[in-house]
Tab-separated table of C-alpha atoms in Angstrom:
chain	number	residue	atom	x	y	z
A	1	MET	CA	-0.002	0.084	-0.046
A	2	GLU	CA	1.270	3.275	-1.033
A	3	GLN	CA	2.202	5.654	1.898
A	4	ILE	CA	0.947	9.118	1.580
A	5	THR	CA	2.439	11.952	3.859
A	6	LYS	CA	0.067	14.676	4.983
A	7	VAL	CA	1.385	18.229	4.611
A	8	THR	CA	-0.533	20.872	6.307
A	9	LEU	CA	-0.078	24.575	6.099
A	10	ALA	CA	-0.829	27.287	8.704
A	11	LYS	CA	-0.054	31.441	8.939
A	12	GLY	CA	3.482	32.005	9.520
A	13	ARG	CA	5.178	34.988	11.062
A	14	GLY	CA	6.101	37.844	8.548
A	15	THR	CA	7.268	37.999	4.970
A	16	VAL	CA	10.487	36.852	3.594
A	17	ASP	CA	13.236	39.420	2.899
A	18	GLU	CA	14.418	39.002	-0.452
A	19	LYS	CA	18.037	39.895	0.868
A	20	VAL	CA	17.919	36.154	1.799
A	21	TYR	CA	19.146	35.448	-1.947
A	22	GLY	CA	22.333	37.656	-1.495
A	23	GLN	CA	25.786	36.527	-2.512
A	24	PHE	CA	29.370	37.104	-1.704
A	25	ILE	CA	32.703	37.709	-3.334
A	26	GLU	CA	36.129	37.913	-1.505
A	27	HIS	CA	39.872	38.263	-2.476
A	28	LEU	CA	40.576	34.779	-2.369
A	29	GLN	CA	41.967	32.557	-5.109
A	30	ASP	CA	40.087	33.438	-8.344
A	31	CYS	CA	36.969	34.572	-6.980
A	32	ILE	CA	37.437	38.319	-8.030
A	33	ASN	CA	40.626	38.176	-9.845
A	34	GLY	CA	40.191	35.491	-12.685
A	35	GLY	CA	36.628	35.314	-12.038
A	36	VAL	CA	34.346	38.498	-11.515
A	37	TYR	CA	37.389	40.558	-12.955
A	38	ASP	CA	39.873	39.482	-15.673
A	39	PRO	CA	41.174	42.000	-18.074
A	40	LYS	CA	42.960	39.218	-20.071
A	41	SER	CA	39.855	37.386	-20.688
A	42	ARG	CA	38.232	37.482	-24.153
A	43	PHE	CA	35.040	38.310	-22.421
A	44	ALA	CA	36.302	41.416	-20.421
A	45	ASP	CA	34.682	44.759	-20.934
A	46	GLU	CA	36.409	48.149	-20.955
A	47	ASN	CA	36.439	47.763	-17.135
A	48	GLY	CA	38.114	44.363	-17.044
A	49	VAL	CA	34.861	42.649	-15.895
A	50	ARG	CA	33.966	39.493	-17.577
A	51	THR	CA	30.700	40.058	-19.218
A	52	ASP	CA	29.886	36.315	-19.462
A	53	VAL	CA	30.030	35.995	-15.474
A	54	ARG	CA	28.162	39.122	-15.295
A	55	GLU	CA	25.182	37.853	-17.080
A	56	LEU	CA	25.073	34.795	-14.903
A	57	ALA	CA	25.237	36.972	-11.913
A	58	ARG	CA	22.313	38.842	-13.217
A	59	ARG	CA	20.396	35.660	-13.315
A	60	LEU	CA	21.183	34.876	-9.739
A	61	ALA	CA	19.715	38.393	-9.124
A	62	PRO	CA	21.354	38.957	-5.661
A	63	PRO	CA	19.733	41.777	-3.996
A	64	ILE	CA	22.741	42.219	-1.818
A	65	LEU	CA	26.413	41.489	-2.416
A	66	ARG	CA	28.970	41.109	0.381
A	67	PHE	CA	32.813	42.316	-0.128
A	68	PRO	CA	35.942	42.027	0.009
A	69	GLY	CA	35.935	39.477	2.797
A	70	GLY	CA	35.722	37.047	4.503
A	71	THR	CA	38.813	36.218	6.425
A	72	VAL	CA	41.198	38.419	3.807
A	73	MET	CA	39.731	41.623	5.743
A	74	CYS	CA	42.347	40.990	8.499
A	75	LEU	CA	44.825	42.736	6.294
A	76	TYR	CA	42.764	44.510	3.700
A	77	HIS	CA	43.298	48.433	3.511
A	78	TRP	CA	40.613	50.138	1.254
A	79	GLU	CA	42.775	53.013	0.353
A	80	ASP	CA	45.149	50.583	-1.585
A	81	ALA	CA	42.550	49.875	-4.014
A	82	VAL	CA	41.044	53.611	-4.994
A	83	GLY	CA	41.995	56.175	-7.311
A	84	PRO	CA	44.401	55.726	-10.504
A	85	MET	CA	45.427	52.154	-11.301
A	86	GLU	CA	49.204	53.131	-11.388
A	87	LYS	CA	49.212	54.245	-7.642
A	88	ARG	CA	47.260	51.372	-6.139
A	89	ILE	CA	49.116	49.354	-3.586
A	90	ARG	CA	49.574	45.575	-4.015
A	91	ARG	CA	50.083	43.551	-0.816
A	92	LYS	CA	50.871	40.006	-0.015
A	93	ASN	CA	47.661	37.944	0.775
A	94	LEU	CA	48.949	36.543	4.037
A	95	ILE	CA	45.419	34.653	4.519
A	96	TRP	CA	44.833	32.907	1.257
A	97	GLY	CA	48.388	33.302	-0.470
A	98	GLY	CA	49.388	34.977	-3.669
A	99	GLU	CA	48.752	38.741	-3.628
A	100	ILE	CA	45.626	41.324	-3.358
A	101	ASP	CA	45.311	42.859	-6.723
A	102	PRO	CA	44.051	46.189	-5.992
A	103	SER	CA	42.483	46.586	-9.444
A	104	PHE	CA	39.038	45.724	-8.368
A	105	GLY	CA	38.417	48.254	-5.533
A	106	THR	CA	35.444	50.008	-3.716
A	107	ALA	CA	34.446	51.884	-6.874
A	108	GLU	CA	34.636	48.722	-9.113
A	109	PHE	CA	32.700	46.945	-6.642
A	110	VAL	CA	30.051	49.473	-6.124
A	111	ARG	CA	29.733	49.697	-10.025
A	112	TYR	CA	29.367	45.854	-10.307
A	113	CYS	CA	26.786	46.071	-7.890
A	114	ARG	CA	24.688	48.463	-9.857
A	115	GLU	CA	25.122	46.542	-12.918
A	116	ILE	CA	23.718	43.341	-11.570
A	117	GLY	CA	21.129	45.218	-9.264
A	118	ALA	CA	22.543	44.455	-5.814
A	119	GLU	CA	22.989	46.542	-2.682
A	120	PRO	CA	26.768	46.549	-1.726
A	121	MET	CA	27.508	45.141	1.621
A	122	ILE	CA	30.989	46.125	2.710
A	123	CYS	CA	33.053	44.315	5.546
A	124	VAL	CA	35.704	46.442	7.662
A	125	ASN	CA	39.205	45.326	8.924
A	126	MET	CA	39.010	45.036	12.515
A	127	ALA	CA	42.438	43.205	12.794
A	128	SER	CA	44.967	45.296	11.320
A	129	GLY	CA	42.837	48.385	10.580
A	130	THR	CA	41.381	51.290	12.714
A	131	PRO	CA	38.148	52.603	13.627
A	132	GLU	CA	38.957	55.818	11.970
A	133	GLU	CA	39.876	53.936	8.908
A	134	ALA	CA	36.803	52.404	8.769
A	135	GLY	CA	34.858	55.812	9.336
A	136	ASN	CA	37.073	57.146	6.250
A	137	TRP	CA	35.741	54.305	4.214
A	138	VAL	CA	32.056	55.417	5.057
A	139	GLU	CA	33.190	58.996	4.069
A	140	TYR	CA	34.570	58.086	0.991
A	141	CYS	CA	31.546	55.719	0.085
A	142	ASN	CA	28.613	58.319	1.340
A	143	GLY	CA	30.152	61.653	2.020
A	144	THR	CA	28.366	64.714	0.477
A	145	GLY	CA	30.194	67.656	1.797
A	146	ASP	CA	33.382	69.210	1.286
A	147	SER	CA	35.488	66.825	3.530
A	148	TYR	CA	38.791	65.295	2.523
A	149	TYR	CA	37.494	61.697	1.722
A	150	ALA	CA	34.276	62.786	-0.029
A	151	ALA	CA	36.495	65.212	-2.136
A	152	LEU	CA	38.910	62.309	-2.925
A	153	ARG	CA	36.044	60.244	-4.214
A	154	ARG	CA	34.922	63.041	-6.651
A	155	SER	CA	38.538	63.457	-7.805
A	156	HIS	CA	38.584	59.788	-8.729
A	157	GLY	CA	35.580	60.590	-11.115
A	158	TYR	CA	32.699	59.721	-8.666
A	159	GLU	CA	30.702	62.864	-8.149
A	160	GLU	CA	27.665	61.232	-6.573
A	161	PRO	CA	27.750	59.253	-3.342
A	162	PHE	CA	27.737	55.366	-3.454
A	163	ASN	CA	25.377	55.542	-0.503
A	164	VAL	CA	26.516	51.968	0.996
A	165	LYS	CA	24.112	51.073	3.516
A	166	TYR	CA	25.278	47.750	4.960
A	167	TRP	CA	28.493	47.465	6.895
A	168	CYS	CA	30.028	44.419	8.601
A	169	ILE	CA	31.991	45.214	11.739
A	170	GLY	CA	34.594	42.457	11.240
A	171	ASN	CA	34.501	38.992	10.255
A	172	GLU	CA	34.700	35.946	12.360
A	173	CYS	CA	36.491	37.664	14.977
A	174	TYR	CA	35.971	34.864	17.424
A	175	ALA	CA	38.607	32.742	15.229
A	176	GLU	CA	41.832	32.612	17.258
A	177	PRO	CA	43.946	31.258	14.366
A	178	ASP	CA	43.081	34.260	12.372
A	179	ILE	CA	45.007	37.725	12.432
A	180	GLY	CA	43.620	39.927	15.033
A	181	ILE	CA	43.231	40.237	18.890
A	182	GLN	CA	39.177	40.247	18.999
A	183	ASN	CA	38.970	36.477	19.455
A	184	ASP	CA	38.392	37.678	23.187
A	185	VAL	CA	34.717	38.574	23.160
A	186	SER	CA	35.233	41.620	25.398
A	187	VAL	CA	37.913	42.948	23.383
A	188	TYR	CA	35.654	42.454	20.283
A	189	ILE	CA	32.920	44.488	21.994
A	190	ARG	CA	35.310	47.162	23.135
A	191	ASP	CA	36.721	47.642	19.562
A	192	ALA	CA	33.442	47.062	17.711
A	193	ARG	CA	31.911	49.921	19.924
A	194	GLU	CA	34.531	52.217	18.665
A	195	PHE	CA	34.352	51.144	14.992
A	196	ILE	CA	30.482	51.749	15.092
A	197	LYS	CA	31.152	55.200	16.581
A	198	PHE	CA	33.436	56.504	13.970
A	199	MET	CA	31.189	54.884	11.202
A	200	LYS	CA	27.777	56.079	12.364
A	201	LEU	CA	29.112	59.604	13.255
A	202	THR	CA	30.341	59.702	9.685
A	203	ASP	CA	26.749	58.440	8.504
A	204	LYS	CA	24.078	58.119	10.878
A	205	THR	CA	21.771	56.088	8.325
A	206	ILE	CA	24.066	53.065	7.754
A	207	LYS	CA	23.180	49.643	8.809
A	208	THR	CA	25.892	47.636	10.988
A	209	VAL	CA	26.293	43.909	10.984
A	210	LEU	CA	28.148	42.508	14.239
A	211	VAL	CA	30.123	39.178	14.277
A	212	GLY	CA	28.153	36.366	15.915
A	213	SER	CA	29.286	32.730	16.480
A	214	ASP	CA	27.843	29.283	16.819
A	215	ASP	CA	28.899	29.822	20.656
A	216	PRO	CA	25.638	31.379	22.260
A	217	ALA	CA	27.746	32.772	24.849
A	218	TRP	CA	29.445	35.050	22.515
A	219	ASN	CA	26.453	36.198	20.811
A	220	LYS	CA	24.718	37.063	24.373
A	221	ALA	CA	27.718	38.986	25.439
A	222	VAL	CA	27.853	40.929	22.020
A	223	LEU	CA	24.033	41.712	22.137
A	224	ASP	CA	23.985	42.558	25.803
A	225	ALA	CA	26.602	45.210	25.230
A	226	LEU	CA	25.789	46.186	21.718
A	227	SER	CA	22.104	45.499	20.687
A	228	PRO	CA	21.127	49.213	20.766
A	229	MET	CA	23.572	50.336	18.084
A	230	THR	CA	23.399	47.417	15.863
A	231	ASP	CA	20.886	46.154	13.088
A	232	TYR	CA	22.261	42.421	12.467
A	233	LEU	CA	24.138	39.748	14.093
A	234	SER	CA	26.314	37.705	11.666
A	235	LEU	CA	26.387	33.936	11.447
A	236	HIS	CA	28.080	31.631	9.270
A	237	HIS	CA	27.680	28.116	8.275
A	238	TYR	CA	29.319	25.572	5.974
A	239	SER	CA	28.146	21.903	5.907
A	240	ALA	CA	30.242	19.047	4.388
A	241	GLU	CA	30.518	15.449	3.231
A	242	ASN	CA	33.855	14.881	4.874
A	243	GLY	CA	33.855	11.057	4.193
A	244	LYS	CA	30.376	10.404	5.897
A	245	GLY	CA	28.820	9.282	2.725
A	246	ILE	CA	25.917	10.466	0.361
A	247	TYR	CA	23.824	11.841	3.339
A	248	GLY	CA	26.723	13.271	5.203
A	249	PRO	CA	26.196	17.028	4.494
A	250	PHE	CA	22.544	16.775	5.886
A	251	GLU	CA	24.073	16.456	9.387
A	252	GLY	CA	25.446	19.988	8.849
A	253	GLU	CA	21.999	21.130	8.065
A	254	LYS	CA	20.909	20.037	11.475
A	255	GLN	CA	23.766	21.986	13.025
A	256	LEU	CA	22.494	25.219	10.914
A	257	PHE	CA	18.796	24.984	12.068
A	258	SER	CA	20.188	24.564	15.457
A	259	MET	CA	22.394	27.560	15.497
A	260	LEU	CA	19.585	29.588	14.044
A	261	GLU	CA	17.059	28.641	16.607
A	262	ASP	CA	19.456	29.545	19.403
A	263	ALA	CA	20.170	32.621	17.909
A	264	SER	CA	16.487	33.480	17.227
A	265	ARG	CA	15.761	32.901	20.859
A	266	LEU	CA	18.270	35.178	22.150
A	267	ILE	CA	17.261	37.973	19.577
A	268	GLU	CA	13.734	37.941	20.923
A	269	GLN	CA	14.967	38.884	24.424
A	270	TYR	CA	15.874	42.391	23.354
A	271	PRO	CA	13.251	44.802	22.599
A	272	GLU	CA	12.295	45.886	19.131
A	273	LYS	CA	12.361	49.626	20.034
A	274	VAL	CA	15.384	51.050	21.985
A	275	THR	CA	14.107	53.660	24.447
A	276	ASP	CA	17.338	54.407	26.779
A	277	PHE	CA	19.958	55.009	24.281
A	278	ASN	CA	22.418	57.727	25.652
A	279	GLN	CA	22.148	60.651	23.663
A	280	TRP	CA	25.870	61.571	24.034
A	281	TYR	CA	26.790	58.900	21.264
A	282	ARG	CA	25.401	61.352	18.922
A	283	PHE	CA	23.653	59.019	16.615
A	284	PRO	CA	20.411	57.386	16.894
A	285	PRO	CA	20.097	53.619	18.100
A	286	ARG	CA	18.700	50.886	15.628
A	287	GLU	CA	15.135	51.779	14.517
A	288	ALA	CA	13.848	48.082	14.458
A	289	ALA	CA	14.399	44.554	15.875
A	290	VAL	CA	17.984	43.114	15.488
A	291	GLN	CA	17.807	40.457	12.830
A	292	ILE	CA	20.142	37.599	11.787
A	293	ALA	CA	22.588	37.982	8.802
A	294	VAL	CA	23.704	34.584	7.525
A	295	ASP	CA	26.412	36.449	5.433
A	296	GLU	CA	28.444	33.273	4.647
A	297	TRP	CA	26.820	29.810	3.868
A	298	ASN	CA	27.232	26.972	1.545
A	299	ILE	CA	28.404	23.551	1.532
A	300	TRP	CA	32.450	22.990	1.495
A	301	ASN	CA	34.413	20.027	1.910
A	302	ALA	CA	37.315	21.610	3.574
A	303	ASP	CA	40.936	19.964	3.228
A	304	ASP	CA	44.440	20.646	3.714
A	305	SER	CA	45.330	20.764	0.082
A	306	GLU	CA	46.739	23.962	-1.441
A	307	THR	CA	43.341	25.257	-2.168
A	308	TYR	CA	41.507	24.258	1.043
A	309	GLY	CA	38.887	22.480	-1.228
A	310	LEU	CA	37.619	25.875	-2.245
A	311	ASP	CA	37.926	24.601	-6.060
A	312	ALA	CA	34.703	22.594	-5.263
A	313	ARG	CA	32.923	20.850	-8.299
A	314	PHE	CA	29.498	20.358	-6.930
A	315	ASN	CA	27.437	17.300	-7.523
A	316	TRP	CA	23.389	16.985	-7.493
A	317	ARG	CA	23.500	15.804	-3.739
A	318	ASP	CA	24.981	19.070	-3.003
A	319	ALA	CA	22.293	20.981	-4.944
A	320	VAL	CA	19.770	19.196	-2.803
A	321	TRP	CA	21.558	20.154	0.438
A	322	VAL	CA	21.317	23.792	-0.835
A	323	ALA	CA	17.415	23.472	-1.459
A	324	GLY	CA	17.097	22.114	2.201
A	325	ALA	CA	19.385	24.961	3.737
A	326	LEU	CA	17.283	27.730	1.743
A	327	ASN	CA	13.959	26.178	3.282
A	328	ILE	CA	15.636	26.620	6.675
A	329	LEU	CA	16.632	30.469	5.811
A	330	LEU	CA	13.196	31.168	4.323
A	331	SER	CA	11.205	29.676	7.289
A	332	ASN	CA	12.937	31.741	10.015
A	333	PRO	CA	11.451	35.076	10.525
A	334	HIS	CA	14.558	36.528	12.279
A	335	ILE	CA	16.542	36.390	9.115
A	336	GLY	CA	16.978	39.610	7.354
A	337	ILE	CA	20.266	38.921	5.015
A	338	ALA	CA	21.741	35.724	3.724
A	339	ASN	CA	24.953	35.324	1.530
A	340	MET	CA	25.904	32.393	-0.444
A	341	ALA	CA	29.595	31.851	-0.230
A	342	GLN	CA	30.869	32.446	-2.913
A	343	MET	CA	29.522	33.790	-6.190
A	344	VAL	CA	32.296	32.814	-8.711
A	345	ASN	CA	34.872	29.819	-8.775
A	346	VAL	CA	35.234	29.507	-4.893
A	347	ILE	CA	32.734	26.905	-3.554
A	348	ALA	CA	30.521	28.792	-6.091
A	349	PRO	CA	27.376	28.710	-8.129
A	350	ILE	CA	29.322	30.103	-11.175
A	351	VAL	CA	32.679	28.807	-12.548
A	352	THR	CA	34.903	30.247	-15.059
A	353	GLN	CA	37.051	28.887	-17.739
A	354	PRO	CA	38.927	30.650	-20.585
A	355	GLU	CA	36.213	29.409	-23.070
A	356	GLY	CA	33.317	30.625	-21.084
A	357	SER	CA	31.437	30.100	-17.583
A	358	PHE	CA	28.690	28.192	-16.444
A	359	PHE	CA	26.349	27.309	-13.532
A	360	GLN	CA	27.187	24.458	-11.023
A	361	THR	CA	24.479	22.332	-9.759
A	362	ILE	CA	23.834	24.391	-6.853
A	363	ALA	CA	22.859	27.261	-8.661
A	364	TYR	CA	19.778	25.702	-10.039
A	365	PRO	CA	17.529	25.270	-6.752
A	366	PHE	CA	18.953	28.765	-5.859
A	367	LEU	CA	17.589	30.183	-9.096
A	368	LEU	CA	14.201	28.261	-8.822
A	369	TYR	CA	13.807	29.779	-5.246
A	370	ARG	CA	15.016	33.240	-6.213
A	371	GLU	CA	12.325	33.376	-9.020
A	372	ASN	CA	9.433	31.980	-6.973
A	373	MET	CA	10.037	32.119	-3.187
A	374	THR	CA	9.313	35.519	-1.824
A	375	GLY	CA	5.977	36.455	0.060
A	376	GLU	CA	4.209	35.740	3.266
A	377	ARG	CA	5.808	33.112	5.302
A	378	LEU	CA	3.604	30.053	5.888
A	379	GLU	CA	4.192	27.161	8.355
A	380	VAL	CA	4.595	23.675	7.047
A	381	SER	CA	4.071	20.514	9.033
A	382	HIS	CA	4.263	16.948	8.044
A	383	GLU	CA	4.960	13.519	9.766
A	384	PRO	CA	8.626	12.804	9.319
A	385	VAL	CA	9.609	10.232	6.739
A	386	MET	CA	12.815	8.685	8.128
A	387	ILE	CA	15.405	7.030	6.022
A	388	ASP	CA	18.877	5.216	6.476
A	389	GLY	CA	21.437	8.129	6.403
A	390	GLY	CA	24.362	5.639	6.211
A	391	ALA	CA	27.272	6.992	8.417
A	392	ALA	CA	24.974	9.893	9.340
A	393	GLU	CA	21.975	9.617	11.801
A	394	PRO	CA	18.558	8.756	10.366
A	395	LEU	CA	17.187	11.522	8.234
A	396	ASP	CA	13.793	12.695	7.099
A	397	ALA	CA	13.690	12.391	3.545
A	398	LEU	CA	11.229	15.294	3.393
A	399	HIS	CA	11.817	19.009	3.920
A	400	PHE	CA	9.419	22.006	2.971
A	401	SER	CA	9.128	25.707	3.224
A	402	ALA	CA	6.055	27.582	2.000
A	403	LEU	CA	5.078	31.246	1.203
A	404	ARG	CA	1.844	32.842	-0.050
A	405	GLY	CA	2.114	35.490	-2.817
A	406	ALA	CA	0.354	38.785	-2.915
A	407	ASP	CA	-2.093	37.338	-5.547
A	408	GLY	CA	-3.054	34.492	-3.134
A	409	THR	CA	-0.965	31.896	-4.790
A	410	VAL	CA	0.833	29.429	-2.476
A	411	ARG	CA	4.059	28.075	-3.084
A	412	ILE	CA	5.699	25.154	-1.483
A	413	ALA	CA	9.256	24.365	-2.116
A	414	ALA	CA	9.323	20.565	-1.506
A	415	VAL	CA	12.984	18.562	-1.149
A	416	ASN	CA	13.093	14.804	-1.190
A	417	ARG	CA	16.668	13.933	0.009
A	418	ASP	CA	15.966	10.254	-0.471
A	419	PHE	CA	17.976	9.362	-3.502
A	420	SER	CA	16.678	5.817	-3.795
A	421	ALA	CA	12.888	6.062	-3.635
A	422	ALA	CA	10.054	8.537	-4.407
A	423	HIS	CA	7.708	9.559	-1.995
A	424	THR	CA	4.060	10.813	-2.100
A	425	ILE	CA	2.590	13.717	-0.159
A	426	ALA	CA	-1.056	15.179	0.172
A	427	VAL	CA	-1.303	18.956	0.852
A	428	GLU	CA	-4.256	19.990	2.472
A	429	THR	CA	-5.616	22.948	0.818
A	430	ALA	CA	-8.608	24.578	-0.612
A	431	CYS	CA	-6.864	25.538	-3.826
A	432	GLY	CA	-8.080	23.586	-7.035
A	433	GLN	CA	-4.984	23.937	-9.516
A	434	CYS	CA	-1.620	22.484	-8.805
A	435	GLY	CA	1.324	23.024	-11.105
A	436	ILE	CA	4.921	21.637	-10.131
A	437	MET	CA	8.497	22.539	-11.452
A	438	GLU	CA	10.686	19.553	-10.825
A	439	LEU	CA	14.458	19.643	-10.764
A	440	THR	CA	16.544	16.189	-10.846
A	441	ALA	CA	19.639	14.870	-12.034
A	442	PRO	CA	20.567	11.339	-13.595
A	443	SER	CA	22.237	10.481	-10.471
A	444	TRP	CA	23.057	12.032	-7.059
A	445	ASP	CA	26.812	12.520	-8.236
A	446	SER	CA	26.024	14.245	-11.432
A	447	VAL	CA	28.052	17.224	-12.100
A	448	CYS	CA	27.538	20.127	-14.732
A	449	THR	CA	30.242	21.231	-16.890
A	450	LEU	CA	30.706	23.913	-19.320
A	451	GLU	CA	29.699	21.431	-22.161
A	452	ALA	CA	26.670	20.219	-20.763
A	453	CYS	CA	24.089	20.898	-17.828
A	454	CYS	CA	23.159	17.680	-15.714
A	455	VAL	CA	20.198	19.194	-14.257
A	456	GLU	CA	16.751	18.076	-15.561
A	457	LYS	CA	13.752	20.413	-15.172
A	458	LYS	CA	10.439	18.835	-15.688
A	459	GLU	CA	6.895	20.906	-15.371
A	460	LYS	CA	3.582	19.114	-14.693
A	461	THR	CA	0.292	19.177	-13.039
A	462	ALA	CA	-1.087	16.897	-10.089
A	463	ASP	CA	-3.803	16.575	-7.855
A	464	PRO	CA	-2.967	18.512	-4.458
A	465	ALA	CA	-3.958	15.175	-2.650
A	466	HIS	CA	-1.444	12.863	-4.501
A	467	ILE	CA	1.919	14.555	-5.440
A	468	THR	CA	4.933	12.483	-6.194
A	469	LEU	CA	8.170	13.898	-5.418
A	470	ALA	CA	10.928	12.057	-7.584
A	471	PRO	CA	14.118	10.461	-5.856
A	472	GLY	CA	16.722	13.130	-4.858
A	473	SER	CA	14.433	15.951	-6.195
A	474	VAL	CA	13.696	19.670	-5.703
A	475	SER	CA	10.233	20.853	-6.636
A	476	LEU	CA	8.292	23.850	-6.650
A	477	ILE	CA	4.515	23.242	-5.984
A	478	VAL	CA	2.096	25.911	-7.065
A	479	LEU	CA	-1.379	26.087	-5.749
A	480	LYS	CA	-3.948	28.329	-7.079
């Protein structure tokens, strides 16, 4: 007898912020230089930007793009990479090896953001930089008066301010092996407060993102001290297979969910409106509730090779993991920003070669969600369908998120993580029409290349009371 899993929808909390579909680029290997920017490529435009990559980036349509790191921020000085090319400063990349090419700097990044329709999100250097340097960066980007740095921007050919709204106050400062002394949370709090002062006194309208961690004690200490003056708490997550078998990465998905739940409970302890902020800070407190920025997330089998496993070639299993991660991000009402890391070449949806560029498998569920999954959040419940996870713990084969659009259409993103069997669901709904867009691949280890895309897309109709989810599939169910 066929087993049918009942899926129930209920009203959720709030609407999905489209900034959950953000991306991230860093001066790391060939993400920016040799990826986004490559004057030697036959695809380069007059500014050295690869047009083939830019077209794929436009299809990903990130509403927000994070730059220039990442861990490289421990040694990145923004003034190295502004103004005339011949005067820019090239430094050793002590973090990732090689050198930091200053050709793609602040102005080039902002222009690229405008070309692909993204809001720029900049991370400042806390490890070897200073609060004053960070404030000057804000002034260079957003200044409108006759101050030195606003005038410097204009002298570089940019009369209008860049209006960069989102600023990350450091990156993974809790990591003791990285350059910097802020791995002591009390030191991070002390220094972050000074960075925010210099930056918000320069532009009172910016939004700041503080460094969070998978350690709840770090997060509580940071928000207890600084929640009145920040808008987001940053969290990072990378899942990995790491020899655990086909279902290995899904263990990490559980960790992502748990980390976000812990942070959400913490955030709810702080009032939405700040009422006792000291006026002598001379800038206003945050204007809304603190939100979570998952400003680095992806699947990454890190190793001890020269490339750290960052030159990953993703298979279809990895894409199914990405869909599940997106379901988690969409379902959490406290998440305001999320950035897939990274956009090009480095554990990336886009890969470049001299002959062209192409989407890896993980791009296809991202595209499906980006194009369809925005709107009012709905809660989804179902009886778990447990499967053998091999080396991993038993795993629920099914994973969902759901939204209601402005036109009343209900969209359910349904993931079948069982690569050996189909599963049938019945959706309790008053809607009569049911259309399905289904993504699959020939096998769980299928990979895309420049010559051929392995992802198969099917469109079909079904009875909401009897929807079959193919093995190892990602489906968009549209109910009208």
